[in-house]
Coordinates of C-alpha atoms in Angstrom, one line a residue:
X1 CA -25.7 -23.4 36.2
X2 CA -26.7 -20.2 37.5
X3 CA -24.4 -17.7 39.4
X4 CA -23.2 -18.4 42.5
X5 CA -24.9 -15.1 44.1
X6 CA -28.2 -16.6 43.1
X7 CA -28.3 -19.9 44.4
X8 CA -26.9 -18.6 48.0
X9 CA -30.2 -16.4 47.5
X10 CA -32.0 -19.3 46.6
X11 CA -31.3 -21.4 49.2
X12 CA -30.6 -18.9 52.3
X13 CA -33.1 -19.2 55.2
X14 CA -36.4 -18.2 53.6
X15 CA -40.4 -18.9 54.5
X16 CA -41.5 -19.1 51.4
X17 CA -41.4 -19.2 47.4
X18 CA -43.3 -17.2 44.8
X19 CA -43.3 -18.9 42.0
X20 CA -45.0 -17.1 38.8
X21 CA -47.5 -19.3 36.4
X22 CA -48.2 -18.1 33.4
X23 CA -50.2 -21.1 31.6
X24 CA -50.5 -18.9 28.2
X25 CA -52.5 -20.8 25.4
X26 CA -53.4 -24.2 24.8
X27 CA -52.7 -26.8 26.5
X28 CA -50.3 -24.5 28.6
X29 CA -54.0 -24.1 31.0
X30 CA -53.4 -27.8 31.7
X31 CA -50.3 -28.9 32.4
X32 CA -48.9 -25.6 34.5
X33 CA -51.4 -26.7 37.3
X34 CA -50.0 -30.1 37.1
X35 CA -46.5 -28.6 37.4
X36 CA -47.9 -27.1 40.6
X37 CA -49.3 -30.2 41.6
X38 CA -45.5 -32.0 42.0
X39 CA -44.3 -28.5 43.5
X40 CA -46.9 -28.7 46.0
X41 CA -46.0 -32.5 46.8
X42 CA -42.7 -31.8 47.8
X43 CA -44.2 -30.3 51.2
X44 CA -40.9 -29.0 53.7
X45 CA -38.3 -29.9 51.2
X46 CA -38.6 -26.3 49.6
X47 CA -40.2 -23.1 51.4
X48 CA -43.9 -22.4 51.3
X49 CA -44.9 -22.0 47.6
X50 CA -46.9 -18.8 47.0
X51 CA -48.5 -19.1 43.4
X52 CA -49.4 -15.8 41.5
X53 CA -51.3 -16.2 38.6
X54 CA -50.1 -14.0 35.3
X55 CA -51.8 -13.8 32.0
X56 CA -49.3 -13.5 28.3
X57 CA -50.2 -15.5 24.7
X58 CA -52.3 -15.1 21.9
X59 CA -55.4 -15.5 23.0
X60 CA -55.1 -12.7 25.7
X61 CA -53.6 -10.5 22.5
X62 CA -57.0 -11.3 20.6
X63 CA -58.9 -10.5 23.8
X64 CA -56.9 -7.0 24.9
X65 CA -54.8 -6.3 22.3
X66 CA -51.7 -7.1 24.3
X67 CA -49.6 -10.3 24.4
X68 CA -47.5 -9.7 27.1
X69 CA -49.5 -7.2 29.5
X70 CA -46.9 -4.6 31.6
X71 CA -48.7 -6.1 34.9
X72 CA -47.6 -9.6 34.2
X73 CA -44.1 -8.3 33.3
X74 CA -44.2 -6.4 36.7
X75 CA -44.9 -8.5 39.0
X76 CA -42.1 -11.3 37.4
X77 CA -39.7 -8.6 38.3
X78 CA -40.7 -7.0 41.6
X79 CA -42.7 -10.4 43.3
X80 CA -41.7 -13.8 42.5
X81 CA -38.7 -15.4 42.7
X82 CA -38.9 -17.8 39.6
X83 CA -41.8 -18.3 37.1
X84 CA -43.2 -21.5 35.0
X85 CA -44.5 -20.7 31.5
X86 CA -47.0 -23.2 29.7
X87 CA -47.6 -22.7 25.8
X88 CA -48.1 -20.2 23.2
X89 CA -50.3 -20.4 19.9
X90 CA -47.9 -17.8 18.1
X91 CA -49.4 -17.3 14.3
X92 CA -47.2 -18.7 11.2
X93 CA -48.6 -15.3 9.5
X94 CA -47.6 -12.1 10.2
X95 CA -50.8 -10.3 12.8
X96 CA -50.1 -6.1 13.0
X97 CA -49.2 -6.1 16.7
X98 CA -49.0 -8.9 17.9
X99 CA -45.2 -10.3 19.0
X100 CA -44.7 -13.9 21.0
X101 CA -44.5 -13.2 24.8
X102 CA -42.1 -15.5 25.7
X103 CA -39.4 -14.4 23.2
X104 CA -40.0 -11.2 24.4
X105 CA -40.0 -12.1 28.5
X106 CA -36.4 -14.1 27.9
X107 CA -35.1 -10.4 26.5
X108 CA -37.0 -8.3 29.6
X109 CA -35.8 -10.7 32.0
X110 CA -32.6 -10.8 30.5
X111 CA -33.2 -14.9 30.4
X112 CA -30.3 -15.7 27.7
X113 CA -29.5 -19.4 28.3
X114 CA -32.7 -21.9 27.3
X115 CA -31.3 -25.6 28.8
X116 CA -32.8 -28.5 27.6
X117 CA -32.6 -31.9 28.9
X118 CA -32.9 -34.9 26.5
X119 CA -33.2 -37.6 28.8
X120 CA -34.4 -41.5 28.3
X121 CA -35.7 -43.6 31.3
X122 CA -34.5 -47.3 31.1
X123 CA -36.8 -50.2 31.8
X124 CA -34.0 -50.7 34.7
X125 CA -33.1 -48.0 37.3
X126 CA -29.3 -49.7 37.7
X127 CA -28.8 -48.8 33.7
X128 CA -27.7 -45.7 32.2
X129 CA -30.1 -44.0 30.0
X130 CA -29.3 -44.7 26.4
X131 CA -30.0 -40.6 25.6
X132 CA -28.5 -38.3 28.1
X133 CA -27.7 -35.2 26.8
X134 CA -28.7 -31.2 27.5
X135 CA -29.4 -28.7 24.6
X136 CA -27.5 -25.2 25.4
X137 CA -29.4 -22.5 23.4
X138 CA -28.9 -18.9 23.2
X139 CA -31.7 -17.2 24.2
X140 CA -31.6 -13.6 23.0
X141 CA -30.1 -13.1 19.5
X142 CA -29.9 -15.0 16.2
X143 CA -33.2 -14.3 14.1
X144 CA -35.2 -13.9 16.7
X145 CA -34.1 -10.5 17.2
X146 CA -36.9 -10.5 14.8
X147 CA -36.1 -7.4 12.0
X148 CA -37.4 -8.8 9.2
X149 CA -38.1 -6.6 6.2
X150 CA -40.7 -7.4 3.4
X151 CA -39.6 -5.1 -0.4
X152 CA -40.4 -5.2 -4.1
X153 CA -37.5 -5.7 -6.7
X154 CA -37.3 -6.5 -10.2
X155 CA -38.4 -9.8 -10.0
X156 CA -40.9 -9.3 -7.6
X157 CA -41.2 -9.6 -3.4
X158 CA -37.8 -10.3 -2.0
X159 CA -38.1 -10.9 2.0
X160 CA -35.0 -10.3 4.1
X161 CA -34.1 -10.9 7.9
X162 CA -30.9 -9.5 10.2
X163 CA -29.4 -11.6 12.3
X164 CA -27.2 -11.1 15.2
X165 CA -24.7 -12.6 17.1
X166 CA -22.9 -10.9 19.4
X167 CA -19.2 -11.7 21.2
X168 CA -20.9 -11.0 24.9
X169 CA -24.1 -13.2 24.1
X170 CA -21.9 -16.0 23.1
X171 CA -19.1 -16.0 25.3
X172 CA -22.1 -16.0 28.6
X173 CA -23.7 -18.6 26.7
X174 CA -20.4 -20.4 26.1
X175 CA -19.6 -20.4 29.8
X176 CA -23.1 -21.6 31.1
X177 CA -22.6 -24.5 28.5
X178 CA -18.8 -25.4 29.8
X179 CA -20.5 -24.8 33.7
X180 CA -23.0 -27.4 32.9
X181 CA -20.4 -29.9 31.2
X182 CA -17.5 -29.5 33.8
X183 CA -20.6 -30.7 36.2
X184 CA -21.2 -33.5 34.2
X185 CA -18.9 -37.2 34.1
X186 CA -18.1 -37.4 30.8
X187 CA -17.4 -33.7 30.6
X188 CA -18.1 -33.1 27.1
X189 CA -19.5 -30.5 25.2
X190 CA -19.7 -30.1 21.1
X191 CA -20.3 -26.3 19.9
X192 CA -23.0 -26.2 16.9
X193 CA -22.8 -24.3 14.1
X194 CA -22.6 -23.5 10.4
X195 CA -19.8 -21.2 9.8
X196 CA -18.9 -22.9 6.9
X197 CA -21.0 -21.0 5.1
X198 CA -22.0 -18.0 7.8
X199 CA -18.3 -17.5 8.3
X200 CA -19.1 -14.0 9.9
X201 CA -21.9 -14.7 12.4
X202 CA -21.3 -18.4 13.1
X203 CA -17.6 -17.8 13.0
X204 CA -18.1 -15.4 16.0
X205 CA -20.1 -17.7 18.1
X206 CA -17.3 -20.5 17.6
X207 CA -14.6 -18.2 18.0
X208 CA -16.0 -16.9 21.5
X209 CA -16.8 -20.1 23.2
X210 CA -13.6 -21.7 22.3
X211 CA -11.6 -18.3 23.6
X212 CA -13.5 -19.3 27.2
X213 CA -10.8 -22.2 28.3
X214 CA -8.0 -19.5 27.8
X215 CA -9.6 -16.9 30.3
X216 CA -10.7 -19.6 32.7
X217 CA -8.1 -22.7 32.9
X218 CA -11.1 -25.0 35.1
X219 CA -12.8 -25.4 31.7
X220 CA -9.3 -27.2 30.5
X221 CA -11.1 -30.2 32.1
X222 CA -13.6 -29.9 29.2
X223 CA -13.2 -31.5 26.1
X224 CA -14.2 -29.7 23.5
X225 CA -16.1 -30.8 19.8
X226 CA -17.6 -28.7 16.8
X227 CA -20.3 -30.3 14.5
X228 CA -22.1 -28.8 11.8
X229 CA -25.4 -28.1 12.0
X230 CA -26.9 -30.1 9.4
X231 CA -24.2 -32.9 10.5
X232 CA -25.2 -32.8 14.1
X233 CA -29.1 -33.6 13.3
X234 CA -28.0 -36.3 11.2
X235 CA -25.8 -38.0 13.6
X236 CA -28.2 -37.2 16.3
X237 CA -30.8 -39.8 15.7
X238 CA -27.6 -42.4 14.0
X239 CA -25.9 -42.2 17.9
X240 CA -27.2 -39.9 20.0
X241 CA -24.2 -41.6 22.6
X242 CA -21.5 -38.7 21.1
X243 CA -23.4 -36.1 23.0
X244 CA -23.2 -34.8 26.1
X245 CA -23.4 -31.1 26.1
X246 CA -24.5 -29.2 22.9
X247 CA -24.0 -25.5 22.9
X248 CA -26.0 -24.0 19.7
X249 CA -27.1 -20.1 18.5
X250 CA -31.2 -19.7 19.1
X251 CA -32.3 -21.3 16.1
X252 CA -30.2 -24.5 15.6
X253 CA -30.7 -25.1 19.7
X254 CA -34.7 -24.4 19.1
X255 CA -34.5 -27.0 16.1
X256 CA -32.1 -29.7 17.7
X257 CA -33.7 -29.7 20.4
X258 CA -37.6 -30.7 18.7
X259 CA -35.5 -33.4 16.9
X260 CA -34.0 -34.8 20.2
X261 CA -37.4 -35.2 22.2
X262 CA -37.7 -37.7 19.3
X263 CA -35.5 -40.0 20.5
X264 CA -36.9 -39.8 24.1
X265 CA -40.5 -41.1 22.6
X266 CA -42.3 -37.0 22.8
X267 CA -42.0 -34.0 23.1
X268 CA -44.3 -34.1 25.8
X269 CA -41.4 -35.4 28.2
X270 CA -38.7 -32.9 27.2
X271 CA -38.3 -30.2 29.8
X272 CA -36.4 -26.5 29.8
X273 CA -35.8 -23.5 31.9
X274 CA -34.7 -20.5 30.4
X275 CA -32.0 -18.9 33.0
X276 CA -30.6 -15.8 33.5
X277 CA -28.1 -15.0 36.1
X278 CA -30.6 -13.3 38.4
X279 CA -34.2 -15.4 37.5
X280 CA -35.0 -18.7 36.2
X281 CA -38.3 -19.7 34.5
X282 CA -39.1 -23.2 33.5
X283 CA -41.0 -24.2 30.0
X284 CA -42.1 -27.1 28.5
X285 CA -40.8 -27.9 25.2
X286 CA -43.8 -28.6 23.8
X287 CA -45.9 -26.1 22.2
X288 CA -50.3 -25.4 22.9
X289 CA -51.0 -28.1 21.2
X290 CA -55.1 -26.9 19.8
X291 CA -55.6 -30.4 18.5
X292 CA -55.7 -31.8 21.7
X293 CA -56.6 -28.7 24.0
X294 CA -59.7 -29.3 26.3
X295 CA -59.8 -33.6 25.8
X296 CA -57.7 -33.7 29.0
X297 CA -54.8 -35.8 27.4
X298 CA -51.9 -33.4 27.2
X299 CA -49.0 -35.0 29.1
X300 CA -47.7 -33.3 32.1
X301 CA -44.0 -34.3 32.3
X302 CA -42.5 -31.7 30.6
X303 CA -43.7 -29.0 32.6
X304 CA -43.5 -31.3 35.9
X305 CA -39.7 -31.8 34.6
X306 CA -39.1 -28.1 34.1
X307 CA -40.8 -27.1 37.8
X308 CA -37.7 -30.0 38.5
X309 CA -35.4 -27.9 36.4
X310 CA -35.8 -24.6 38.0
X311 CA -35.9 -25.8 41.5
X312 CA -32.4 -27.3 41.1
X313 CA -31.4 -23.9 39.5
X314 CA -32.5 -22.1 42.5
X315 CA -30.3 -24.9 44.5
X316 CA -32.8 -27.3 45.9
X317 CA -31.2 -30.4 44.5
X318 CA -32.9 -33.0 46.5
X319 CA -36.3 -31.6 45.7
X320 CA -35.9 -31.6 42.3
X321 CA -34.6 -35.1 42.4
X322 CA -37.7 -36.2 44.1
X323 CA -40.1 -34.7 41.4
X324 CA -37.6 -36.3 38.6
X325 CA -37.6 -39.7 40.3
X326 CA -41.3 -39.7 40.7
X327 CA -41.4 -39.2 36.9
X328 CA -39.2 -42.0 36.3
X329 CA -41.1 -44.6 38.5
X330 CA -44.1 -44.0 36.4
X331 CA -43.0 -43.9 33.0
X332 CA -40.8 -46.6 33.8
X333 CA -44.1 -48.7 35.0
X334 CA -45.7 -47.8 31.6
X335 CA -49.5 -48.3 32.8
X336 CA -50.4 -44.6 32.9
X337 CA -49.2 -43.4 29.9
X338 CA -50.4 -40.3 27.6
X339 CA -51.0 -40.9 23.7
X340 CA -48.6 -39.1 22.9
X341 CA -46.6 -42.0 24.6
X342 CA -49.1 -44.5 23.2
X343 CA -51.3 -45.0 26.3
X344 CA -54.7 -44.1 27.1
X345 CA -54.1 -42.3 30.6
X346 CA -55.4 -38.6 31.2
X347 CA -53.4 -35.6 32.5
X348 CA -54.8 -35.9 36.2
X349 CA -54.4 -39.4 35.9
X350 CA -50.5 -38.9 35.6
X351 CA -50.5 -36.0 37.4
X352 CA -51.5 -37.7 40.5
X353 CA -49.4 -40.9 40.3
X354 CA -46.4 -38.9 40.1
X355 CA -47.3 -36.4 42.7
X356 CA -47.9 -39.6 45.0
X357 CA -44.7 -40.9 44.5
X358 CA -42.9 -37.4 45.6

């Protein structure tokens, strides 16, 4: 939930809505245009959309030399009032100068809370899902501060990496994760971590988001969990039911989150928005995809859910539920279906059935 100031912005009298897309690599090109598909569906329940088309990823490092041009960066600051990112094709080996874009546009834009929605649609609208949770990731810190340092000892290359976790990155994180579950009915929220064993830097993290309920008493409403890390993935998939709110440092909250969209049939359904207290940019979960790039197949709803997500961030509630319960009506009629979800059905295909039901 983002700060007050920013949804009275959001939803104050305004003419229009300039919305950043920044498609990136992959099958990124496909579904952010089917993202603003539903937006444009929604017609006079939001402002007039005004799209601006930005360039970031890998390919446009291989083609300029830059990942994440100072243009694109500048007019997310200075002209739009929210953004949707697609994919990128980061590397798994190291390329001299080249650094992912949208690790580095959730530090510029100061985007430290990733929220990820694990959601299941039942055959029947009257039932409750059987998954219903939301992933709370830091954004900013962890290993993805990204100082990694390759030297020669005795016994040959010995590769090591810093990582950082910080009292203010975790207690902001910590109170966007105790916003979101106070919200909530069950009001629940289990804190991730391994501090067993990383007494120092996942002891910090714990320590800061369970000091939160002392300096702010509506959180007392909250009840409050910790799990393990390697605990928590194994009694994800034995009953996902416990969860309700999971508050996690990057990496555990990146790798939970993969393993949840299991449970909800693909990560082509899971949605995000990574949310700072003065922008929001939605993101599929998903990543570019090249095997399937270019057949037409890549399934939209993750980046349809996340134009959902950061509408209801910027307060327009009932838009967003319109996109989300267009989504459910057609995955819960199961005739146009992805592969991923084991149908035949092509992007547009979906695309267009859900932005009819909006």
């Amino acid at each position: 939930m983002l700060r007050t100031s920013m949804r009275t912005m959001a939803t104050a009298a305004r003419k229009s809505l300039t919305i950043g897309l920044i498609p990136a690599d992959g099958i990124g090109k496909e579904v952010i245009p089917a993202a603003r598909t539903a937006i444009e569906a929604l017609g006079s329940d939001i402002p007039t959309p005004k799209f601006v088309d930005l360039i970031a990823g890998f390919e446009t490092f291989t083609r300029t030399g830059v990942a994440l041009p100072e243009e694109t960066v500048e007019v997310l600051k200075n002209d739009c009032d929210c953004a949707l990112f697609g994919s990128v094709s980061s590397p798994s080996k190291k390329v001299v100068g080249y650094s992912s874009p949208i690790v580095a546009l959730r530090k510029i834009l100061d985007l430290y809370a990733n929220i990820r929605p694990v959601v299941s649609v039942s055959p029947n609208p009257n039932e409750p899902s059987k998954v219903d949770m939301i992933v709370v990731r830091e954004n900013t810190e962890c290993l993805y501060v990204k100082q990694e340092q390759l030297t020669v000892g005795e016994h040959g290359k010995e590769a090591r990496a810093t990582r950082l976790i910080t009292e203010r990155a975790s207690t902001r994180i910590g109170k966007m994760a105790f916003e979101l579950a106070l919200a909530r009915p069950r009001k629940h929220l289990t804190v991730i971590h391994k501090s067993n064993v990383l007494s120092v830097t996942d002891g910090l993290f714990r320590e800061s988001i369970r000091a939160i309920p002392l300096q702010d008493t509506r959180f007392e409403a909250v009840t409050v969990a910790e799990q393990l890390v390697d605990s928590a993935v194994y009694r994800l998939f034995r009953e996902p039911q416990i969860y309700d709110v999971m508050v996690a440092p990057n990496l555990y909250g990146d790798i939970l989150s993969d393993a949840a969209a299991a449970l909800v049939g693909s990560l082509g359904v899971v949605p995000s928005v990574n949310a700072g207290d003065e922008f929001v940019m939605g993101e599929p979960v998903h990543g570019s995809a090249p095997d399937i790039f270019g057949q037409g197949i890549a399934n939209p709803v993750a980046s349809i859910r996340s134009a959902a997500l950061m509408l209801r961030h910027l307060g327009y509630i009932e838009a967003a539920k319109r996109i989300d319960n267009a989504v459910d009506s057609v995955l819960r009629e199961g005739q146009l279906l992805t592969p991923d979800l084991g149908g035949t059905a092509k992007t547009r295909e979906v695309t267009e059935a859900i932005a009819k039901r909006i």
